[in-house]
GROMACS .gro file of C-alpha atoms in nm:
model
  361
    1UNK     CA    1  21.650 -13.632   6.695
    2UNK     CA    2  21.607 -13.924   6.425
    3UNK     CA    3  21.281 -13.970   6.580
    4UNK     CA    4  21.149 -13.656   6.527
    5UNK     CA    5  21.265 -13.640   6.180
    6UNK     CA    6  21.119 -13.957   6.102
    7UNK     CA    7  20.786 -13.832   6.221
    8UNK     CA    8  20.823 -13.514   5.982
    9UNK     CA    9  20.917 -13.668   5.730
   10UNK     CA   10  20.574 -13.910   5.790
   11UNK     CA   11  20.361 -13.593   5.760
   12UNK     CA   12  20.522 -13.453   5.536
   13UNK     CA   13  20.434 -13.755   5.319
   14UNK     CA   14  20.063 -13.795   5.457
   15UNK     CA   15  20.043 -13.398   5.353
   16UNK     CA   16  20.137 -13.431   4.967
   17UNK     CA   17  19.985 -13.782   4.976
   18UNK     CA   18  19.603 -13.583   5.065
   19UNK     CA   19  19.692 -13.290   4.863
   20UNK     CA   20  19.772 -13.517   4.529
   21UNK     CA   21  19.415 -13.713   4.642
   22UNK     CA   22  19.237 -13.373   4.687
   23UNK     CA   23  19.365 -13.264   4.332
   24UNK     CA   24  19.252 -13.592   4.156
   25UNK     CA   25  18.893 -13.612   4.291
   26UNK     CA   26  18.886 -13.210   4.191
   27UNK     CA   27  18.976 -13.303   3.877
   28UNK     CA   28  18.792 -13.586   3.825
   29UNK     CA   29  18.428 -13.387   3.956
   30UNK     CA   30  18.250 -13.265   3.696
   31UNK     CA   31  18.355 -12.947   3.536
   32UNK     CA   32  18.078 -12.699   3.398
   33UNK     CA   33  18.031 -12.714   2.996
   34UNK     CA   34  18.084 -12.432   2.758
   35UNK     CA   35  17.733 -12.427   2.729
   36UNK     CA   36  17.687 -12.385   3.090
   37UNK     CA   37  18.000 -12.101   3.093
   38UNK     CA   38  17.772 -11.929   2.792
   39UNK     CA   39  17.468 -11.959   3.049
   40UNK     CA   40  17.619 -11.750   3.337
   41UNK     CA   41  17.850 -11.501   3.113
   42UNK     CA   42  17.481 -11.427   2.899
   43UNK     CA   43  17.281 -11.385   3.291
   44UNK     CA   44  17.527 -11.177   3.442
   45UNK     CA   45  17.547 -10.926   3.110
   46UNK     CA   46  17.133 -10.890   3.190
   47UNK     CA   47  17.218 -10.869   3.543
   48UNK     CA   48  17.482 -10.597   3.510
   49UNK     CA   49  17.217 -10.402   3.266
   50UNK     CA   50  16.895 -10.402   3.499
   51UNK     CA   51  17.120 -10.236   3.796
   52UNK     CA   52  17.262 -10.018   3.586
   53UNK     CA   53  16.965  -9.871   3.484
   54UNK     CA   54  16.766  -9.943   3.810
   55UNK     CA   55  17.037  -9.838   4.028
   56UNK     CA   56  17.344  -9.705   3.891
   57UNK     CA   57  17.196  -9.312   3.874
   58UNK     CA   58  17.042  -9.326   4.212
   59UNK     CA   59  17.345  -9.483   4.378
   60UNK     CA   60  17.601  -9.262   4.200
   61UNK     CA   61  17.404  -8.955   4.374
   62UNK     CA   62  17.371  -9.105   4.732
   63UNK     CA   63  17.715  -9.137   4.720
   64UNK     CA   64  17.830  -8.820   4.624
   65UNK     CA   65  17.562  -8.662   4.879
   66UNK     CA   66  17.731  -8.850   5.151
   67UNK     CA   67  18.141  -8.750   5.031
   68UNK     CA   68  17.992  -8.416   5.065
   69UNK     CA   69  17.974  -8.453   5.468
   70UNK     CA   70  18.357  -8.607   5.428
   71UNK     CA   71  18.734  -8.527   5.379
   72UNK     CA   72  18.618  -8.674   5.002
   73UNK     CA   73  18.412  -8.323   4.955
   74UNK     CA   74  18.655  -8.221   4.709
   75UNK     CA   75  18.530  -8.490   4.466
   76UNK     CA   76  18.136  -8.406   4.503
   77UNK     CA   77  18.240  -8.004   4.430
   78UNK     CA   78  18.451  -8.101   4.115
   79UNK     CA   79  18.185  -8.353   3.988
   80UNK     CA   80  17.875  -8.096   4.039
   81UNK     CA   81  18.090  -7.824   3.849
   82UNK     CA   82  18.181  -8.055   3.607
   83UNK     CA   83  17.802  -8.147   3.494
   84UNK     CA   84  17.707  -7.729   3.541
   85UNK     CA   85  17.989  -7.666   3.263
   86UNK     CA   86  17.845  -7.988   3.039
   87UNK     CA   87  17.480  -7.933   3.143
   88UNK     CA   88  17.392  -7.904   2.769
   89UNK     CA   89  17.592  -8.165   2.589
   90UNK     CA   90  17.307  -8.430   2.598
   91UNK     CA   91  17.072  -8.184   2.420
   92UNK     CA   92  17.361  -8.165   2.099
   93UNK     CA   93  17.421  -8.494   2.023
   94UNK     CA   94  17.564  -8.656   2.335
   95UNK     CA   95  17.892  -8.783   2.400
   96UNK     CA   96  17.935  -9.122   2.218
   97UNK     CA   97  18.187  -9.365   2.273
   98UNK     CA   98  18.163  -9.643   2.005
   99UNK     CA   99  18.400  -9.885   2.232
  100UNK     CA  100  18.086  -9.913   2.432
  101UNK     CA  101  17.878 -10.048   2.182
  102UNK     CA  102  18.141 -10.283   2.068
  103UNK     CA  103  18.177 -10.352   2.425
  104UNK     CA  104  18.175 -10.811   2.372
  105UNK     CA  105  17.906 -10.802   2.701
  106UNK     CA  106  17.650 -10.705   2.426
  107UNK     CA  107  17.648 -11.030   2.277
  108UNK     CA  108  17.606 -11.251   2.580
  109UNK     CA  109  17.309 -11.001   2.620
  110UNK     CA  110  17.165 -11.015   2.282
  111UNK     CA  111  17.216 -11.444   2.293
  112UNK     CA  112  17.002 -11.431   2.636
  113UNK     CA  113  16.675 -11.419   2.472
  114UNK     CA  114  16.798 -11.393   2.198
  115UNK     CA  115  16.751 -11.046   2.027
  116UNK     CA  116  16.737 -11.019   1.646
  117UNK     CA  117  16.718 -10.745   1.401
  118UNK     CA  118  16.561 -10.756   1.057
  119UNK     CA  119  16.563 -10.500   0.760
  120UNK     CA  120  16.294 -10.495   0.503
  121UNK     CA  121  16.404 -10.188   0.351
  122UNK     CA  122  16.746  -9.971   0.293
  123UNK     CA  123  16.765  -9.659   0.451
  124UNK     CA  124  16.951  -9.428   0.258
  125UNK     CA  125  17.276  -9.242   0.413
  126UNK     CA  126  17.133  -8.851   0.237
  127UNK     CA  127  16.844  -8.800   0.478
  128UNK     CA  128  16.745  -8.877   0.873
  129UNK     CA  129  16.498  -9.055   1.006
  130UNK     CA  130  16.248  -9.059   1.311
  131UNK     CA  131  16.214  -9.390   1.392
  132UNK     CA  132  15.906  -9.522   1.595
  133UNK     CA  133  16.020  -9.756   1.844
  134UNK     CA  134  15.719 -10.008   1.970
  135UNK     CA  135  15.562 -10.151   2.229
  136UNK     CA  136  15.711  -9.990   2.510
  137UNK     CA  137  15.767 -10.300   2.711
  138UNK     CA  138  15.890 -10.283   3.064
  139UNK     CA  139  16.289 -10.166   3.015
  140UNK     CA  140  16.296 -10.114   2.607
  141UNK     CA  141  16.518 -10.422   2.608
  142UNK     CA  142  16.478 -10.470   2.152
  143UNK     CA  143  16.524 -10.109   2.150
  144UNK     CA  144  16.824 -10.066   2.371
  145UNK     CA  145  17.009 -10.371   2.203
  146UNK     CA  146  16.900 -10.316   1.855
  147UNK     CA  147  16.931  -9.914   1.845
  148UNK     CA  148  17.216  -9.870   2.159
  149UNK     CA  149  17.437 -10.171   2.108
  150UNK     CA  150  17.562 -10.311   1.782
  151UNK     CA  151  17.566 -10.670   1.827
  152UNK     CA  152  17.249 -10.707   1.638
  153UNK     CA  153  17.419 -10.572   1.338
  154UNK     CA  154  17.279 -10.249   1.288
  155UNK     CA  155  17.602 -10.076   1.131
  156UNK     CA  156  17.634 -10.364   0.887
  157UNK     CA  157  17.244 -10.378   0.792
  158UNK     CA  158  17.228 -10.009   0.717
  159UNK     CA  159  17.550  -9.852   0.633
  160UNK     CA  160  17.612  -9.493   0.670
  161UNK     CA  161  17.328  -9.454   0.913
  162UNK     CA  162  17.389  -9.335   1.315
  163UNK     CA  163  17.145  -9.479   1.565
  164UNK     CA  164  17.042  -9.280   1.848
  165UNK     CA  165  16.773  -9.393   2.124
  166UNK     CA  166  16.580  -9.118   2.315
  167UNK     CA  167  16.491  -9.158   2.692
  168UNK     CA  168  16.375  -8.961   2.970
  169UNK     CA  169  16.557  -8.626   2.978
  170UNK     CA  170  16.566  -8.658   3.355
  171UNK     CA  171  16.802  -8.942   3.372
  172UNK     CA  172  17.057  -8.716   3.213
  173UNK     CA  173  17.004  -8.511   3.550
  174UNK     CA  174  17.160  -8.791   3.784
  175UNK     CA  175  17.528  -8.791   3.826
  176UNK     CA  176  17.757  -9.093   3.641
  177UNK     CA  177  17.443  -9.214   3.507
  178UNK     CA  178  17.413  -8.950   3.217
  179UNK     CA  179  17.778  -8.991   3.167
  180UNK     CA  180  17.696  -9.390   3.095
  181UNK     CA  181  17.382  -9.295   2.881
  182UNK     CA  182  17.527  -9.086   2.632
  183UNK     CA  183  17.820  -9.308   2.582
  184UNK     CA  184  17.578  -9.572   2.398
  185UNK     CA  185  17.442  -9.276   2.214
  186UNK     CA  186  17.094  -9.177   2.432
  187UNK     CA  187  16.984  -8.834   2.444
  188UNK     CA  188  16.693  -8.673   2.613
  189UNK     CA  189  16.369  -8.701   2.391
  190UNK     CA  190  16.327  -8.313   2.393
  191UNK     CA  191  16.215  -8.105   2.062
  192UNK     CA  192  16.560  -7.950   2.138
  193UNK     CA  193  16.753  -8.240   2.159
  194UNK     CA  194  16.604  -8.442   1.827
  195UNK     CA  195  16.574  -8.131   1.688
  196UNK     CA  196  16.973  -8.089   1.687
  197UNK     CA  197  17.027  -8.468   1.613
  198UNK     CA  198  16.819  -8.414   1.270
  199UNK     CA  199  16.899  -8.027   1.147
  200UNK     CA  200  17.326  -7.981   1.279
  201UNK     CA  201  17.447  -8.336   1.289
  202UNK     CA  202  17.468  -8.383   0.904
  203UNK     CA  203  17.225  -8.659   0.754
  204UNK     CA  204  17.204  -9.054   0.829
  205UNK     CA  205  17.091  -8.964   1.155
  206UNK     CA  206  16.794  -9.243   1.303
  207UNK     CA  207  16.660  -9.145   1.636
  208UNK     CA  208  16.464  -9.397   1.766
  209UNK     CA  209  16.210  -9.296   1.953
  210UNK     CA  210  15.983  -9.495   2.229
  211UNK     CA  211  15.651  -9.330   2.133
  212UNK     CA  212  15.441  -9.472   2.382
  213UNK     CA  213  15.639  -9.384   2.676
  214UNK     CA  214  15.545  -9.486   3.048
  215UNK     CA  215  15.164  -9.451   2.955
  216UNK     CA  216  15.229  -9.783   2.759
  217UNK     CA  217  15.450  -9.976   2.956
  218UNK     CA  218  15.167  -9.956   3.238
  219UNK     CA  219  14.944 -10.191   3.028
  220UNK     CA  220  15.237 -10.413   2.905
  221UNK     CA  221  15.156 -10.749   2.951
  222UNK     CA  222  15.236 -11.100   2.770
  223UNK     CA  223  14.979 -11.171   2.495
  224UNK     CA  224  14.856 -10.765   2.484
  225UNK     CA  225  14.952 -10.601   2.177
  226UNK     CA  226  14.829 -10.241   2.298
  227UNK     CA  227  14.993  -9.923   2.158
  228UNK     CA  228  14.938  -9.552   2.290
  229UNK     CA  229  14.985  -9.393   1.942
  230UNK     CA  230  14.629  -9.236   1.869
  231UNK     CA  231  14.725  -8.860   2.011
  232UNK     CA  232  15.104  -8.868   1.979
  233UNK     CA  233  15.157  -8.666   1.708
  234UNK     CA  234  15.443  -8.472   1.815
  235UNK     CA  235  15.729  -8.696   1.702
  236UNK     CA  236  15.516  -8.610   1.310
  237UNK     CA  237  15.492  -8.292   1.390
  238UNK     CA  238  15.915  -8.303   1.407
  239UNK     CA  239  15.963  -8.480   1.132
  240UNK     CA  240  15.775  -8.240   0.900
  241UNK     CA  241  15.977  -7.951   1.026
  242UNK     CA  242  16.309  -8.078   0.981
  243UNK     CA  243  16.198  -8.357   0.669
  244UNK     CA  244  16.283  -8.663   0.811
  245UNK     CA  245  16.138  -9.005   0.740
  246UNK     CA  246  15.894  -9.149   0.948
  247UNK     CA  247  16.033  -9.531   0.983
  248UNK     CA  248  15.794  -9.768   1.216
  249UNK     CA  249  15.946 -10.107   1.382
  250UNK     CA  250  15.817 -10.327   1.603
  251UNK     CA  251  15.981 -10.566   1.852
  252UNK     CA  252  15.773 -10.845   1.847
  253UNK     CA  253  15.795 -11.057   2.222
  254UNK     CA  254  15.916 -10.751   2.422
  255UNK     CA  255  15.597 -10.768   2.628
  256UNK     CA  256  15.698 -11.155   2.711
  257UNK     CA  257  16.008 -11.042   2.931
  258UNK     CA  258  15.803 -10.953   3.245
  259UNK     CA  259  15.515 -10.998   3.455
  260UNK     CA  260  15.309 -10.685   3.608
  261UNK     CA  261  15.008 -10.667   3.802
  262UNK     CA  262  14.792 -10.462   3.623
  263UNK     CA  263  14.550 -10.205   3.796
  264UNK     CA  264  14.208 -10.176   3.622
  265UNK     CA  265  14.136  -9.834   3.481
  266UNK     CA  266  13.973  -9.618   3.767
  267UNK     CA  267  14.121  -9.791   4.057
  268UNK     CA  268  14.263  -9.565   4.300
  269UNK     CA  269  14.632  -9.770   4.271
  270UNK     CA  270  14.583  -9.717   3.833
  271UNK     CA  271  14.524  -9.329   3.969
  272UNK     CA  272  14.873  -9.335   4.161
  273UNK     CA  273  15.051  -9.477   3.907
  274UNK     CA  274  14.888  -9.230   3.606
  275UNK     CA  275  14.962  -8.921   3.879
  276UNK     CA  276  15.306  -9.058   3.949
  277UNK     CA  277  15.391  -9.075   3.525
  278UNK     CA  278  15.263  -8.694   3.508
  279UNK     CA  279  15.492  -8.589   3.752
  280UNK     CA  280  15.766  -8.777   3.752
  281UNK     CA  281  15.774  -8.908   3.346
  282UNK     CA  282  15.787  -9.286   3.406
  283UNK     CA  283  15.546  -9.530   3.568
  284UNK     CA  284  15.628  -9.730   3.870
  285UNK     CA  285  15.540 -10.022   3.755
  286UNK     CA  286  15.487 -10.342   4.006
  287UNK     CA  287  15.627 -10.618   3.776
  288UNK     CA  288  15.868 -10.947   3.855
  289UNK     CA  289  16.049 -11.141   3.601
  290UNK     CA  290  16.298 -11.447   3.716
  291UNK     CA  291  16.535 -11.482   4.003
  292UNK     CA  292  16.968 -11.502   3.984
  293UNK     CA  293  16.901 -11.864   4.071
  294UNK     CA  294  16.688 -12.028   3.878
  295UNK     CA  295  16.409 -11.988   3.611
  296UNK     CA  296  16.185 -12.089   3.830
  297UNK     CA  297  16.258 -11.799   4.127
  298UNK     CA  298  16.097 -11.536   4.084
  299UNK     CA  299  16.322 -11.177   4.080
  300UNK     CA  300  16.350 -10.896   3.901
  301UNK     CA  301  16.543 -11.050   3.552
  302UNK     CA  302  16.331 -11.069   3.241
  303UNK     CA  303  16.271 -11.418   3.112
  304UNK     CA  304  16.449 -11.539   2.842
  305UNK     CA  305  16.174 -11.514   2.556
  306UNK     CA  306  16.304 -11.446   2.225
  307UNK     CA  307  16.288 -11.036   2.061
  308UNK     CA  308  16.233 -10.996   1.705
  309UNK     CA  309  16.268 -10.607   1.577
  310UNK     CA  310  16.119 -10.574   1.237
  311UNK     CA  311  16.223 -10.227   1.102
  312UNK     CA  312  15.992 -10.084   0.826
  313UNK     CA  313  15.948  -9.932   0.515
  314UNK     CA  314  16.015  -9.547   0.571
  315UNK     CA  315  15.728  -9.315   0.480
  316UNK     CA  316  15.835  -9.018   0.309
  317UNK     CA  317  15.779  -8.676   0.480
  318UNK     CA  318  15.840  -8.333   0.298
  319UNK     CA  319  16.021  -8.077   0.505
  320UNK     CA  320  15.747  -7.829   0.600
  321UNK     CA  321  15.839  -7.521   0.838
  322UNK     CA  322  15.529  -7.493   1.008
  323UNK     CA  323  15.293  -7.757   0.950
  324UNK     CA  324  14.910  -7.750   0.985
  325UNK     CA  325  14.709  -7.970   1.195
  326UNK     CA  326  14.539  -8.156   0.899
  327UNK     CA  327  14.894  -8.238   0.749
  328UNK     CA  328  15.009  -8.397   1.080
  329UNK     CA  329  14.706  -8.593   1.100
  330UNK     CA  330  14.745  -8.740   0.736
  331UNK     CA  331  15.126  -8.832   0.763
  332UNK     CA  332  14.970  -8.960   1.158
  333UNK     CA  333  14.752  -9.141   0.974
  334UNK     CA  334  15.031  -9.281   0.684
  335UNK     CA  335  15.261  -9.421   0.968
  336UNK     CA  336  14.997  -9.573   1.171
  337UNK     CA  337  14.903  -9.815   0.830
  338UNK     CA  338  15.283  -9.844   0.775
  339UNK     CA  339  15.318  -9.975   1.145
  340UNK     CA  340  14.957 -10.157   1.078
  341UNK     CA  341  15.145 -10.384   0.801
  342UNK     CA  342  15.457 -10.408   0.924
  343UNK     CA  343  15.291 -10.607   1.226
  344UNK     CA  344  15.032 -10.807   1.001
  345UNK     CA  345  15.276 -10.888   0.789
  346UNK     CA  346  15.523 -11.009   1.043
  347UNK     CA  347  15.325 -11.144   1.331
  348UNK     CA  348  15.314 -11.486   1.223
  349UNK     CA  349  15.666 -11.538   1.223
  350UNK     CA  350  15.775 -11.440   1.547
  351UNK     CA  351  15.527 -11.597   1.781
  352UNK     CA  352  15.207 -11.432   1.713
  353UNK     CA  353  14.845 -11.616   1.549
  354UNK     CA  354  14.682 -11.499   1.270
  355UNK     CA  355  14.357 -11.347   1.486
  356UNK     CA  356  14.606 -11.145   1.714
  357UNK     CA  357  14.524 -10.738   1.649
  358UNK     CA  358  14.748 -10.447   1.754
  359UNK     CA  359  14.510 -10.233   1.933
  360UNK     CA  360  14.560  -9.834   1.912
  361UNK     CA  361  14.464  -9.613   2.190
   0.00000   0.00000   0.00000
């Protein structure tokens, strides 16, 4: 019996002996830095973004298709009756949840790039604006951070004033998704839906708007400053009939996140895409940015390139009921050389030469 205590007792010893040995050479490997600990917090708030947009809608109705053919039916029939009774709240004013955009994931998104906002006029709290969000880019990252989030410091820069950021109207369609969207304040880009935001929500309304849509982001590339803007006169037309202020801003570097193989124009894959955006509203794009790895993998992350949204000097509209076609096309033709300086005056600064020329289709 002593023996076989003794031997215990022996492994006992060996046991806390490795385990104290194991614990120093953990402790004396090296430990990451705060600077790597910034690294991975700032990729996974990008990562968590790009499915959430990519996937989170399309997922979210997959799954309630398949509880539908379960015990779990219950919670597909309460869900679908739940968005028939709240079918319309995205088209008056959304449901916004300003926890979300104080949610502290924003800033390890904003300090991936970085993202930066800069005012070079006041917007005033007693009227709403229309403001012209541009380029399109691949996912709108300057205008979802600058215009969805607040850790750019929109509140602070323009007190008084509510930022709202138009998309597609039918991602308010798919199930969770639209829930999600109109918590950061997105609401269909519909005449309704603006219309409401800038005529029954009070004034210091802003909603940005993406003006060249999926038409643009086919042609998005890194050194292209091209701009579908030449026959979108709609988003004028709205402002005159509810007399808000045109206010143009550009995000200079958005087209730097990604890069897409572009299809020459009259290719039969330029014609799928261009058929595809007419029936569906958005492009499919074939584009690749990094991997979760490395820089140098290649996924479906943008690159880290820095985002620089300059927002403009606001060009006064007139509220006009029923505006003619030649009035459109002048205050069309006054934002177009607001936008045309804001972007000479800035491009220097954030990345661009002196010879580089926004084009205007």
């Amino acid at each position: 019996m002593k023996t076989i205590i003794a031997a215990c007792s022996q492994n006992l010893s060996g046991s806390r002996a490795s385990v104290q040995t194991a614990l120093r050479t953990l402790l004396a490997g090296p430990w990451p830095s705060q600077r790597d600990v910034r690294s991975w917090l700032q990729l996974l708030s990008v990562l968590q973004w790009v499915l959430s947009f990519l996937l989170l809608g399309i997922v979210s109705l997959l799954l309630l298709i398949y509880l539908v053919f379960t015990s779990f039916w219950p919670i597909s029939a309460l869900y679908l009756a739940w968005i028939i009774f709240d079918w319309d709240t995205p088209e008056k004013g959304g449901r916004r949840l300003p926890c979300l955009r104080r949610w502290p994931v924003w800033r390890h998104f904003r300090d991936y790039f970085p993202v930066k906002l800069v005012k070079t006029h006041d917007l005033s709290p007693s009227h709403n604006y229309i403001i012209g969000s541009h380029p399109h880019g691949i996912l709108c990252v300057g205008a979802f951070c600058n215009f969805v989030t607040g850790s750019t410091g929109f509140g602070e820069m323009f007190p008084g004033i509510r930022p709202f950021l138009t998309t597609l109207a039918g991602n308010f369609r798919l199930p969770v998704f639209r829930e999600y969207l109109m918590s950061g304040g997105l609401c269909p880009v519909t005449r309704r839906a603006i219309g409401y935001l800038l005529s029954k929500n009070g004034t210091g309304n802003a909603v940005a708007i993406v003006i060249g849509g999926a038409a643009e982001s086919l042609s998005c590339r890194p050194g292209v400053t091209t701009l579908i803007l030449k026959n979108r006169k709609g988003f004028v037309r709205m402002a005159l009939q509810h007399g808000a202020y045109l206010v143009p801003s550009f995000s200079f570097g958005e087209n730097d996140l990604f890069r897409q193989v572009v299809f020459e124009e009259g290719s039969w894959m330029r014609s799928i895409q261009q058929r595809f955006q007419k029936m569906m509203g958005f492009a499919p794009c074939v584009f690749y940015g990094r991997g979760l790895t490395s820089v140098r993998s290649q996924g479906f992350l943008p690159y880290a390139r820095p985002i620089t949204t300059v927002v403009g000097e606001p060009v006064t509209v007139p509220k006009i009921e029923d505006p003619s076609c030649e009035t459109v096309d002048m205050y069309h033709e006054m934002y177009i050389h607001s936008l045309l300086k804001l972007f000479n005056e800035n491009k220097t600064k954030y990345g661009l030469s002196e010879t580089d020329e926004l084009h205007i289709l």
